[in-house]
PDB file of C-alpha atoms in Angstrom:
ATOM      1  CA  MET E   1       0.014  -0.016   0.001  1.00 50.00           C
ATOM      2  CA  GLN E   2       1.922   2.979  -1.313  1.00 54.00           C
ATOM      3  CA  PRO E   3       0.445   6.407  -0.378  1.00 55.00           C
ATOM      4  CA  ASN E   4       0.860   9.339  -2.688  1.00 71.00           C
ATOM      5  CA  ARG E   5       0.828  13.165  -2.244  1.00 78.00           C
ATOM      6  CA  SER E   6      -1.938  13.930  -4.694  1.00 93.00           C
ATOM      7  CA  HIS E   7      -4.735  12.379  -6.761  1.00 93.00           C
ATOM      8  CA  GLU E   8      -2.893  13.550  -9.918  1.00 93.00           C
ATOM      9  CA  ASN E   9       0.135  11.321  -9.242  1.00 92.00           C
ATOM     10  CA  ALA E  10      -1.362   8.542  -7.157  1.00 95.00           C
ATOM     11  CA  VAL E  11      -0.363   5.098  -8.407  1.00 95.00           C
ATOM     12  CA  THR E  12      -3.183   2.699  -9.211  1.00 96.00           C
ATOM     13  CA  GLN E  13      -2.651  -0.454  -7.155  1.00 97.00           C
ATOM     14  CA  PHE E  14      -4.556  -3.728  -6.898  1.00 98.00           C
ATOM     15  CA  VAL E  15      -5.602  -6.001  -4.053  1.00 99.00           C
ATOM     16  CA  ASP E  16      -7.248  -9.460  -4.233  1.00 98.00           C
ATOM     17  CA  GLY E  17     -10.471  -9.820  -2.393  1.00 98.00           C
ATOM     18  CA  LYS E  18     -12.797 -12.744  -2.222  1.00 98.00           C
ATOM     19  CA  ASN E  19     -15.119 -11.247  -4.853  1.00 97.00           C
ATOM     20  CA  ALA E  20     -12.670  -9.536  -7.223  1.00 98.00           C
ATOM     21  CA  LYS E  21      -9.271  -7.958  -7.777  1.00 98.00           C
ATOM     22  CA  TYR E  22      -9.876  -4.331  -6.785  1.00 99.00           C
ATOM     23  CA  ALA E  23      -8.215  -1.264  -8.308  1.00 98.00           C
ATOM     24  CA  TYR E  24      -7.463   1.412  -5.700  1.00 98.00           C
ATOM     25  CA  ARG E  25      -5.402   4.513  -4.934  1.00 97.00           C
ATOM     26  CA  ILE E  26      -4.185   5.879  -1.609  1.00 97.00           C
ATOM     27  CA  ILE E  27      -3.588   9.582  -1.082  1.00 97.00           C
ATOM     28  CA  GLY E  28      -2.303  11.247   2.086  1.00 96.00           C
ATOM     29  CA  PRO E  29      -0.797  10.105   5.370  1.00 95.00           C
ATOM     30  CA  GLN E  30      -0.224   6.437   6.144  1.00 91.00           C
ATOM     31  CA  ASP E  31      -1.739   6.439   9.626  1.00 92.00           C
ATOM     32  CA  GLY E  32      -5.143   7.074  11.073  1.00 95.00           C
ATOM     33  CA  VAL E  33      -8.578   5.744  10.221  1.00 98.00           C
ATOM     34  CA  PRO E  34      -8.917   5.446   6.324  1.00 99.00           C
ATOM     35  CA  LEU E  35     -11.476   7.682   4.663  1.00 99.00           C
ATOM     36  CA  VAL E  36     -12.861   5.469   1.914  1.00 99.00           C
ATOM     37  CA  PHE E  37     -14.644   7.199  -1.024  1.00 99.00           C
ATOM     38  CA  VAL E  38     -17.514   5.292  -2.584  1.00 99.00           C
ATOM     39  CA  HIS E  39     -18.372   6.612  -6.017  1.00 96.00           C
ATOM     40  CA  ARG E  40     -21.416   7.507  -7.969  1.00 96.00           C
ATOM     41  CA  PHE E  41     -23.481   5.852 -10.736  1.00 92.00           C
ATOM     42  CA  ARG E  42     -21.216   5.393 -13.783  1.00 91.00           C
ATOM     43  CA  GLY E  43     -18.239   6.772 -11.853  1.00 92.00           C
ATOM     44  CA  THR E  44     -14.683   5.493 -11.577  1.00 96.00           C
ATOM     45  CA  ILE E  45     -11.756   6.525  -9.379  1.00 97.00           C
ATOM     46  CA  ASP E  46     -10.603   8.833 -12.186  1.00 95.00           C
ATOM     47  CA  GLU E  47     -13.772  11.019 -11.765  1.00 94.00           C
ATOM     48  CA  TRP E  48     -13.187  12.062  -8.134  1.00 97.00           C
ATOM     49  CA  ASP E  49     -12.358  15.774  -8.024  1.00 97.00           C
ATOM     50  CA  PRO E  50      -8.671  16.275  -7.261  1.00 97.00           C
ATOM     51  CA  ALA E  51      -9.558  19.375  -5.247  1.00 98.00           C
ATOM     52  CA  VAL E  52     -11.800  17.283  -2.977  1.00 98.00           C
ATOM     53  CA  VAL E  53      -9.442  14.298  -2.764  1.00 98.00           C
ATOM     54  CA  ASN E  54      -6.308  16.346  -2.153  1.00 98.00           C
ATOM     55  CA  GLY E  55      -8.144  18.577   0.326  1.00 98.00           C
ATOM     56  CA  PHE E  56      -9.193  15.684   2.528  1.00 98.00           C
ATOM     57  CA  ALA E  57      -5.723  14.067   2.073  1.00 98.00           C
ATOM     58  CA  LYS E  58      -4.038  16.973   3.794  1.00 97.00           C
ATOM     59  CA  GLU E  59      -5.228  15.408   7.055  1.00 97.00           C
ATOM     60  CA  ARG E  60      -6.691  12.001   6.244  1.00 97.00           C
ATOM     61  CA  ARG E  61      -5.629   8.856   4.500  1.00 97.00           C
ATOM     62  CA  VAL E  62      -7.953   8.855   1.504  1.00 98.00           C
ATOM     63  CA  VAL E  63      -8.655   5.578  -0.227  1.00 98.00           C
ATOM     64  CA  LEU E  64     -10.374   5.493  -3.648  1.00 98.00           C
ATOM     65  CA  PHE E  65     -11.483   2.149  -5.122  1.00 99.00           C
ATOM     66  CA  ASP E  66     -13.503   0.740  -7.971  1.00 98.00           C
ATOM     67  CA  ASN E  67     -16.280  -1.752  -7.112  1.00 98.00           C
ATOM     68  CA  THR E  68     -16.480  -5.043  -9.045  1.00 98.00           C
ATOM     69  CA  GLY E  69     -16.673  -4.680 -12.836  1.00 97.00           C
ATOM     70  CA  VAL E  70     -15.957  -0.942 -12.715  1.00 97.00           C
ATOM     71  CA  GLY E  71     -12.797   0.708 -14.032  1.00 96.00           C
ATOM     72  CA  LEU E  72      -9.885  -1.647 -13.676  1.00 96.00           C
ATOM     73  CA  SER E  73     -11.463  -3.909 -11.041  1.00 98.00           C
ATOM     74  CA  SER E  74     -12.331  -7.426 -12.097  1.00 98.00           C
ATOM     75  CA  GLY E  75     -15.664  -9.225 -11.881  1.00 97.00           C
ATOM     76  CA  ASP E  76     -19.187  -8.265 -12.784  1.00 97.00           C
ATOM     77  CA  VAL E  77     -21.063  -5.115 -11.898  1.00 97.00           C
ATOM     78  CA  ALA E  78     -23.493  -5.872  -9.077  1.00 98.00           C
ATOM     79  CA  THR E  79     -27.228  -5.547  -9.767  1.00 97.00           C
ATOM     80  CA  SER E  80     -28.182  -4.678  -6.164  1.00 96.00           C
ATOM     81  CA  VAL E  81     -26.933  -2.041  -3.713  1.00 97.00           C
ATOM     82  CA  GLN E  82     -26.695  -4.786  -1.098  1.00 97.00           C
ATOM     83  CA  GLN E  83     -24.217  -6.684  -3.188  1.00 98.00           C
ATOM     84  CA  MET E  84     -22.295  -3.505  -3.922  1.00 98.00           C
ATOM     85  CA  ALA E  85     -22.027  -2.950  -0.199  1.00 98.00           C
ATOM     86  CA  GLU E  86     -20.807  -6.502   0.303  1.00 98.00           C
ATOM     87  CA  ASN E  87     -18.196  -5.884  -2.340  1.00 98.00           C
ATOM     88  CA  ALA E  88     -17.097  -2.660  -0.612  1.00 99.00           C
ATOM     89  CA  VAL E  89     -16.707  -4.573   2.665  1.00 99.00           C
ATOM     90  CA  ASP E  90     -14.792  -7.238   0.785  1.00 99.00           C
ATOM     91  CA  PHE E  91     -12.377  -4.572  -0.445  1.00 99.00           C
ATOM     92  CA  ILE E  92     -12.009  -3.053   3.032  1.00 99.00           C
ATOM     93  CA  ALA E  93     -11.217  -6.549   4.490  1.00 99.00           C
ATOM     94  CA  ALA E  94      -8.658  -7.187   1.736  1.00 99.00           C
ATOM     95  CA  MET E  95      -6.929  -3.974   2.761  1.00 98.00           C
ATOM     96  CA  HIS E  96      -6.976  -5.107   6.447  1.00 98.00           C
ATOM     97  CA  PHE E  97      -8.765  -1.955   7.586  1.00 98.00           C
ATOM     98  CA  ASP E  98     -10.449  -2.634  10.992  1.00 98.00           C
ATOM     99  CA  LYS E  99     -12.320   0.684  11.050  1.00 98.00           C
ATOM    100  CA  VAL E 100     -13.159   3.168   8.271  1.00 99.00           C
ATOM    101  CA  ASP E 101     -14.903   6.397   7.695  1.00 99.00           C
ATOM    102  CA  LEU E 102     -17.029   6.374   4.516  1.00 99.00           C
ATOM    103  CA  LEU E 103     -17.741   9.211   2.037  1.00 99.00           C
ATOM    104  CA  GLY E 104     -20.464   8.087  -0.281  1.00 99.00           C
ATOM    105  CA  PHE E 105     -21.541  10.246  -3.165  1.00 98.00           C
ATOM    106  CA  SER E 106     -24.860   9.636  -4.932  1.00 96.00           C
ATOM    107  CA  MET E 107     -25.081   5.880  -5.522  1.00 96.00           C
ATOM    108  CA  GLY E 108     -22.133   5.608  -3.227  1.00 98.00           C
ATOM    109  CA  GLY E 109     -24.227   7.123  -0.489  1.00 98.00           C
ATOM    110  CA  TYR E 110     -26.710   4.260  -0.715  1.00 97.00           C
ATOM    111  CA  ILE E 111     -23.807   1.816  -0.581  1.00 98.00           C
ATOM    112  CA  ALA E 112     -22.236   3.620   2.459  1.00 98.00           C
ATOM    113  CA  GLN E 113     -25.554   3.562   4.336  1.00 98.00           C
ATOM    114  CA  THR E 114     -25.984  -0.135   3.619  1.00 98.00           C
ATOM    115  CA  VAL E 115     -22.470  -0.834   4.888  1.00 98.00           C
ATOM    116  CA  ALA E 116     -23.150   1.058   8.073  1.00 98.00           C
ATOM    117  CA  LEU E 117     -26.394  -0.812   8.639  1.00 98.00           C
ATOM    118  CA  THR E 118     -24.975  -4.271   7.841  1.00 98.00           C
ATOM    119  CA  TYR E 119     -21.625  -3.856   9.564  1.00 98.00           C
ATOM    120  CA  PRO E 120     -22.220  -1.290  12.284  1.00 96.00           C
ATOM    121  CA  SER E 121     -18.887  -1.895  14.064  1.00 97.00           C
ATOM    122  CA  LEU E 122     -16.897  -1.180  10.959  1.00 99.00           C
ATOM    123  CA  VAL E 123     -17.862   2.451  10.282  1.00 99.00           C
ATOM    124  CA  GLU E 124     -17.001   5.400  12.594  1.00 98.00           C
ATOM    125  CA  HIS E 125     -18.293   8.358  10.554  1.00 99.00           C
ATOM    126  CA  LEU E 126     -20.499   8.742   7.451  1.00 99.00           C
ATOM    127  CA  ILE E 127     -20.462  11.528   4.942  1.00 99.00           C
ATOM    128  CA  LEU E 128     -23.495  11.261   2.669  1.00 99.00           C
ATOM    129  CA  ALA E 129     -23.222  13.538  -0.312  1.00 99.00           C
ATOM    130  CA  GLY E 130     -25.940  14.092  -2.901  1.00 98.00           C
ATOM    131  CA  THR E 131     -27.726  10.895  -1.886  1.00 97.00           C
ATOM    132  CA  GLY E 132     -31.043   9.616  -0.459  1.00 96.00           C
ATOM    133  CA  PRO E 133     -32.507   6.949   1.738  1.00 96.00           C
ATOM    134  CA  GLY E 134     -34.026   4.825  -1.077  1.00 93.00           C
ATOM    135  CA  GLY E 135     -37.688   4.545  -1.863  1.00 88.00           C
ATOM    136  CA  GLY E 136     -40.385   4.932   0.706  1.00 85.00           C
ATOM    137  CA  GLU E 137     -42.891   7.331   2.284  1.00 85.00           C
ATOM    138  CA  GLY E 138     -41.852  10.905   1.966  1.00 86.00           C
ATOM    139  CA  VAL E 139     -39.098  10.329  -0.659  1.00 91.00           C
ATOM    140  CA  VAL E 140     -39.142  12.635  -3.705  1.00 90.00           C
ATOM    141  CA  PRO E 141     -38.301  10.519  -6.827  1.00 88.00           C
ATOM    142  CA  MET E 142     -36.085  11.564  -9.711  1.00 87.00           C
ATOM    143  CA  ALA E 143     -37.999  13.180 -12.533  1.00 87.00           C
ATOM    144  CA  ALA E 144     -38.558  11.066 -15.601  1.00 84.00           C
ATOM    145  CA  GLU E 145     -36.766  13.543 -17.852  1.00 84.00           C
ATOM    146  CA  VAL E 146     -33.725  13.508 -15.612  1.00 84.00           C
ATOM    147  CA  ARG E 147     -33.694   9.695 -15.493  1.00 84.00           C
ATOM    148  CA  GLN E 148     -33.786   9.593 -19.313  1.00 84.00           C
ATOM    149  CA  VAL E 149     -30.770  11.883 -19.667  1.00 84.00           C
ATOM    150  CA  ALA E 150     -28.784  10.037 -16.966  1.00 83.00           C
ATOM    151  CA  GLY E 151     -29.301   6.722 -18.723  1.00 78.00           C
ATOM    152  CA  ARG E 152     -28.026   7.780 -22.122  1.00 81.00           C
ATOM    153  CA  GLU E 153     -25.338   5.581 -23.634  1.00 74.00           C
ATOM    154  CA  VAL E 154     -22.849   8.426 -23.783  1.00 73.00           C
ATOM    155  CA  LEU E 155     -22.854  11.383 -21.349  1.00 77.00           C
ATOM    156  CA  GLY E 156     -21.144  14.386 -22.921  1.00 83.00           C
ATOM    157  CA  LEU E 157     -20.219  17.644 -21.219  1.00 86.00           C
ATOM    158  CA  ASP E 158     -23.577  19.258 -21.951  1.00 89.00           C
ATOM    159  CA  GLU E 159     -25.541  16.377 -20.334  1.00 91.00           C
ATOM    160  CA  PHE E 160     -23.178  16.268 -17.359  1.00 90.00           C
ATOM    161  CA  MET E 161     -23.470  20.001 -16.793  1.00 93.00           C
ATOM    162  CA  HIS E 162     -27.298  19.695 -16.915  1.00 93.00           C
ATOM    163  CA  LEU E 163     -27.368  16.842 -14.411  1.00 94.00           C
ATOM    164  CA  PHE E 164     -24.799  18.081 -11.947  1.00 96.00           C
ATOM    165  CA  PHE E 165     -24.973  21.870 -11.920  1.00 97.00           C
ATOM    166  CA  THR E 166     -27.634  24.580 -11.952  1.00 96.00           C
ATOM    167  CA  LYS E 167     -28.323  26.868 -14.903  1.00 96.00           C
ATOM    168  CA  SER E 168     -26.710  29.890 -13.249  1.00 97.00           C
ATOM    169  CA  GLU E 169     -23.502  31.281 -14.731  1.00 97.00           C
ATOM    170  CA  ALA E 170     -21.617  30.749 -11.474  1.00 97.00           C
ATOM    171  CA  SER E 171     -22.632  27.109 -11.259  1.00 98.00           C
ATOM    172  CA  GLN E 172     -21.862  26.398 -14.934  1.00 96.00           C
ATOM    173  CA  GLU E 173     -18.461  28.003 -14.632  1.00 97.00           C
ATOM    174  CA  ALA E 174     -17.710  25.940 -11.524  1.00 97.00           C
ATOM    175  CA  GLY E 175     -18.664  22.813 -13.507  1.00 96.00           C
ATOM    176  CA  LYS E 176     -16.244  23.676 -16.260  1.00 95.00           C
ATOM    177  CA  ARG E 177     -13.430  24.174 -13.749  1.00 97.00           C
ATOM    178  CA  TYR E 178     -14.196  20.740 -12.287  1.00 96.00           C
ATOM    179  CA  TRP E 179     -14.096  19.251 -15.791  1.00 93.00           C
ATOM    180  CA  GLN E 180     -10.636  20.885 -16.311  1.00 95.00           C
ATOM    181  CA  ARG E 181      -9.356  19.547 -12.997  1.00 96.00           C
ATOM    182  CA  LEU E 182     -10.181  16.002 -14.137  1.00 93.00           C
ATOM    183  CA  GLN E 183      -7.625  16.463 -16.977  1.00 92.00           C
ATOM    184  CA  LEU E 184      -4.780  17.141 -14.589  1.00 91.00           C
ATOM    185  CA  ARG E 185      -3.900  13.519 -14.131  1.00 92.00           C
ATOM    186  CA  PRO E 186      -1.481  12.443 -16.888  1.00 90.00           C
ATOM    187  CA  GLY E 187      -1.819   9.257 -18.901  1.00 87.00           C
ATOM    188  CA  PRO E 188      -4.766   7.299 -20.105  1.00 87.00           C
ATOM    189  CA  LYS E 189      -8.021   7.297 -18.159  1.00 89.00           C
ATOM    190  CA  GLU E 190      -9.782   4.270 -16.807  1.00 92.00           C
ATOM    191  CA  PRO E 191     -12.266   2.661 -19.187  1.00 91.00           C
ATOM    192  CA  ALA E 192     -15.793   4.062 -18.960  1.00 89.00           C
ATOM    193  CA  LEU E 193     -18.424   1.794 -17.548  1.00 90.00           C
ATOM    194  CA  SER E 194     -19.849  -0.500 -20.247  1.00 91.00           C
ATOM    195  CA  GLN E 195     -23.432  -0.427 -21.216  1.00 91.00           C
ATOM    196  CA  GLU E 196     -23.907  -3.767 -19.500  1.00 94.00           C
ATOM    197  CA  GLY E 197     -22.445  -2.195 -16.396  1.00 95.00           C
ATOM    198  CA  VAL E 198     -24.674   0.870 -16.715  1.00 92.00           C
ATOM    199  CA  LYS E 199     -27.757  -1.408 -16.947  1.00 93.00           C
ATOM    200  CA  ALA E 200     -26.592  -3.418 -13.892  1.00 96.00           C
ATOM    201  CA  GLN E 201     -26.133  -0.271 -11.814  1.00 94.00           C
ATOM    202  CA  ALA E 202     -29.523   1.132 -13.053  1.00 92.00           C
ATOM    203  CA  THR E 203     -31.137  -2.164 -11.970  1.00 94.00           C
ATOM    204  CA  ALA E 204     -29.643  -1.707  -8.480  1.00 95.00           C
ATOM    205  CA  LEU E 205     -30.842   1.882  -8.278  1.00 92.00           C
ATOM    206  CA  MET E 206     -34.286   0.971  -9.472  1.00 92.00           C
ATOM    207  CA  GLY E 207     -34.547  -1.616  -6.798  1.00 93.00           C
ATOM    208  CA  MET E 208     -33.462   0.970  -4.233  1.00 93.00           C
ATOM    209  CA  ALA E 209     -36.052   3.463  -5.549  1.00 90.00           C
ATOM    210  CA  GLN E 210     -38.708   0.736  -5.184  1.00 91.00           C
ATOM    211  CA  GLY E 211     -37.646   0.300  -1.566  1.00 89.00           C
ATOM    212  CA  VAL E 212     -35.818  -3.042  -1.924  1.00 87.00           C
ATOM    213  CA  ASN E 213     -33.553  -3.187   1.124  1.00 91.00           C
ATOM    214  CA  ALA E 214     -33.762   0.631   1.265  1.00 93.00           C
ATOM    215  CA  PRO E 215     -32.107   2.257   4.311  1.00 96.00           C
ATOM    216  CA  LEU E 216     -35.110   4.565   4.994  1.00 95.00           C
ATOM    217  CA  PRO E 217     -37.006   2.470   7.524  1.00 95.00           C
ATOM    218  CA  ARG E 218     -33.730   1.587   9.348  1.00 96.00           C
ATOM    219  CA  LEU E 219     -31.964   4.976   9.466  1.00 97.00           C
ATOM    220  CA  GLY E 220     -32.699   5.201  13.199  1.00 97.00           C
ATOM    221  CA  GLU E 221     -30.280   2.265  13.657  1.00 98.00           C
ATOM    222  CA  ILE E 222     -27.331   4.351  12.443  1.00 98.00           C
ATOM    223  CA  LYS E 223     -26.008   5.786  15.714  1.00 98.00           C
ATOM    224  CA  ILE E 224     -22.642   7.040  14.450  1.00 98.00           C
ATOM    225  CA  PRO E 225     -22.091  10.691  13.490  1.00 99.00           C
ATOM    226  CA  VAL E 226     -23.438  11.460   9.987  1.00 99.00           C
ATOM    227  CA  LEU E 227     -22.901  14.491   7.761  1.00 99.00           C
ATOM    228  CA  VAL E 228     -25.645  14.829   5.155  1.00 99.00           C
ATOM    229  CA  ALA E 229     -24.655  17.344   2.410  1.00 99.00           C
ATOM    230  CA  ASN E 230     -26.240  18.352  -0.871  1.00 98.00           C
ATOM    231  CA  GLY E 231     -26.825  21.170  -3.301  1.00 98.00           C
ATOM    232  CA  SER E 232     -29.786  23.430  -2.830  1.00 98.00           C
ATOM    233  CA  ASN E 233     -31.262  22.244  -6.178  1.00 97.00           C
ATOM    234  CA  ASP E 234     -30.194  18.666  -6.759  1.00 97.00           C
ATOM    235  CA  ILE E 235     -32.291  17.184  -9.652  1.00 95.00           C
ATOM    236  CA  MET E 236     -30.587  13.750  -9.555  1.00 93.00           C
ATOM    237  CA  VAL E 237     -31.408  12.907  -5.990  1.00 95.00           C
ATOM    238  CA  PRO E 238     -33.850  15.692  -5.061  1.00 95.00           C
ATOM    239  CA  THR E 239     -32.707  17.910  -2.192  1.00 97.00           C
ATOM    240  CA  PRO E 240     -35.776  17.334  -0.019  1.00 96.00           C
ATOM    241  CA  ASN E 241     -34.534  13.742   0.526  1.00 96.00           C
ATOM    242  CA  SER E 242     -31.415  15.113   2.280  1.00 97.00           C
ATOM    243  CA  PHE E 243     -33.674  16.907   4.744  1.00 97.00           C
ATOM    244  CA  LEU E 244     -35.685  13.730   5.250  1.00 96.00           C
ATOM    245  CA  MET E 245     -32.539  11.749   5.981  1.00 97.00           C
ATOM    246  CA  SER E 246     -31.300  14.309   8.477  1.00 97.00           C
ATOM    247  CA  GLN E 247     -34.666  14.006  10.307  1.00 97.00           C
ATOM    248  CA  LYS E 248     -34.437  10.189  10.420  1.00 97.00           C
ATOM    249  CA  LEU E 249     -30.832   9.842  11.395  1.00 98.00           C
ATOM    250  CA  PRO E 250     -30.371  10.273  15.205  1.00 98.00           C
ATOM    251  CA  ASN E 251     -26.896  11.860  15.002  1.00 98.00           C
ATOM    252  CA  ALA E 252     -26.889  13.779  11.705  1.00 98.00           C
ATOM    253  CA  GLN E 253     -25.896  17.243  10.612  1.00 98.00           C
ATOM    254  CA  LEU E 254     -27.277  18.762   7.341  1.00 99.00           C
ATOM    255  CA  ILE E 255     -25.476  21.270   5.077  1.00 99.00           C
ATOM    256  CA  LEU E 256     -26.977  22.604   1.864  1.00 99.00           C
ATOM    257  CA  TYR E 257     -24.844  24.547  -0.518  1.00 99.00           C
ATOM    258  CA  PRO E 258     -26.411  27.566  -2.390  1.00 98.00           C
ATOM    259  CA  ASP E 259     -27.074  27.741  -6.115  1.00 98.00           C
ATOM    260  CA  SER E 260     -25.816  24.255  -6.639  1.00 98.00           C
ATOM    261  CA  GLY E 261     -27.033  20.830  -7.765  1.00 97.00           C
ATOM    262  CA  HIS E 262     -25.858  17.231  -7.567  1.00 97.00           C
ATOM    263  CA  GLY E 263     -22.256  18.310  -8.126  1.00 98.00           C
ATOM    264  CA  PHE E 264     -22.181  20.749  -5.258  1.00 98.00           C
ATOM    265  CA  LEU E 265     -18.974  19.170  -3.864  1.00 98.00           C
ATOM    266  CA  PHE E 266     -17.249  19.954  -7.176  1.00 98.00           C
ATOM    267  CA  GLN E 267     -18.712  23.470  -7.183  1.00 98.00           C
ATOM    268  CA  TYR E 268     -17.571  24.241  -3.612  1.00 99.00           C
ATOM    269  CA  PRO E 269     -14.650  21.812  -3.136  1.00 98.00           C
ATOM    270  CA  GLU E 270     -12.726  23.910  -0.608  1.00 98.00           C
ATOM    271  CA  LEU E 271     -15.765  24.620   1.494  1.00 99.00           C
ATOM    272  CA  PHE E 272     -17.004  21.004   1.338  1.00 99.00           C
ATOM    273  CA  VAL E 273     -13.572  19.729   2.444  1.00 99.00           C
ATOM    274  CA  GLU E 274     -13.448  22.296   5.288  1.00 99.00           C
ATOM    275  CA  HIS E 275     -16.903  21.200   6.520  1.00 99.00           C
ATOM    276  CA  GLY E 276     -16.024  17.501   6.103  1.00 99.00           C
ATOM    277  CA  LEU E 277     -12.770  17.691   7.965  1.00 99.00           C
ATOM    278  CA  THR E 278     -14.340  19.622  10.774  1.00 98.00           C
ATOM    279  CA  PHE E 279     -17.011  16.922  10.980  1.00 99.00           C
ATOM    280  CA  LEU E 280     -14.518  14.065  10.914  1.00 98.00           C
ATOM    281  CA  ARG E 281     -12.513  15.629  13.701  1.00 96.00           C
ATOM    282  CA  SER E 282     -15.558  15.395  16.013  1.00 85.00           C
TER     283      SER E 282
END
């Protein structure tokens, strides 16, 4: 396990778990409880914002990994969030981490909640960014138009900007800066998720939206500190769901970022990192 100073120069390494050979990168100090990032629908470790990763890595050992069938990890893409969570725990076990903090973004937030519910002694802190509690009473679903765009075979810059940022000039400019930061890492990028993989992840998310093993009715069981964060106008996982989660979780804080959408953490990377590190120190 070789740590690196920044996401831009972090070496991609591999570890054998029971379910797959996992691709991962470690950035930051070698000691302390690892902060494991769990990525979004269609995401790979290449698509984490260097400003967010490097910001957290100033104090924390940040661990990025690809779930089964994603990026350079082997195996098939799971068709349920529960199996994705089991794979995440398989990776954590393969890395010999006894305790972790989890930062789950979007789909990764569903996975992180499921890990915390299934393995409560493993997780010390949860950061749930741009995510929801699954389907159930009081949950605001994704609009059909948004779902159609998100499921397109190829997502270009225009579609990404529509899904992740608001229409304001400030938000759009922030989105472009994020896109530029992704180009800072030299060399070839990880392969994009295949259409079969997209369909598998969509199946998992559809099950979650229908309430299959959804965290919502069990959120009261998560006693650890939780930071719920989102943009003020998230159209991917509608912002009211963040408020709902903060009401159901017994030890949660809620932060909403102004004039921002699903990609709020990329629009306000320094502020999000500052809030996140303050929370993790608690």
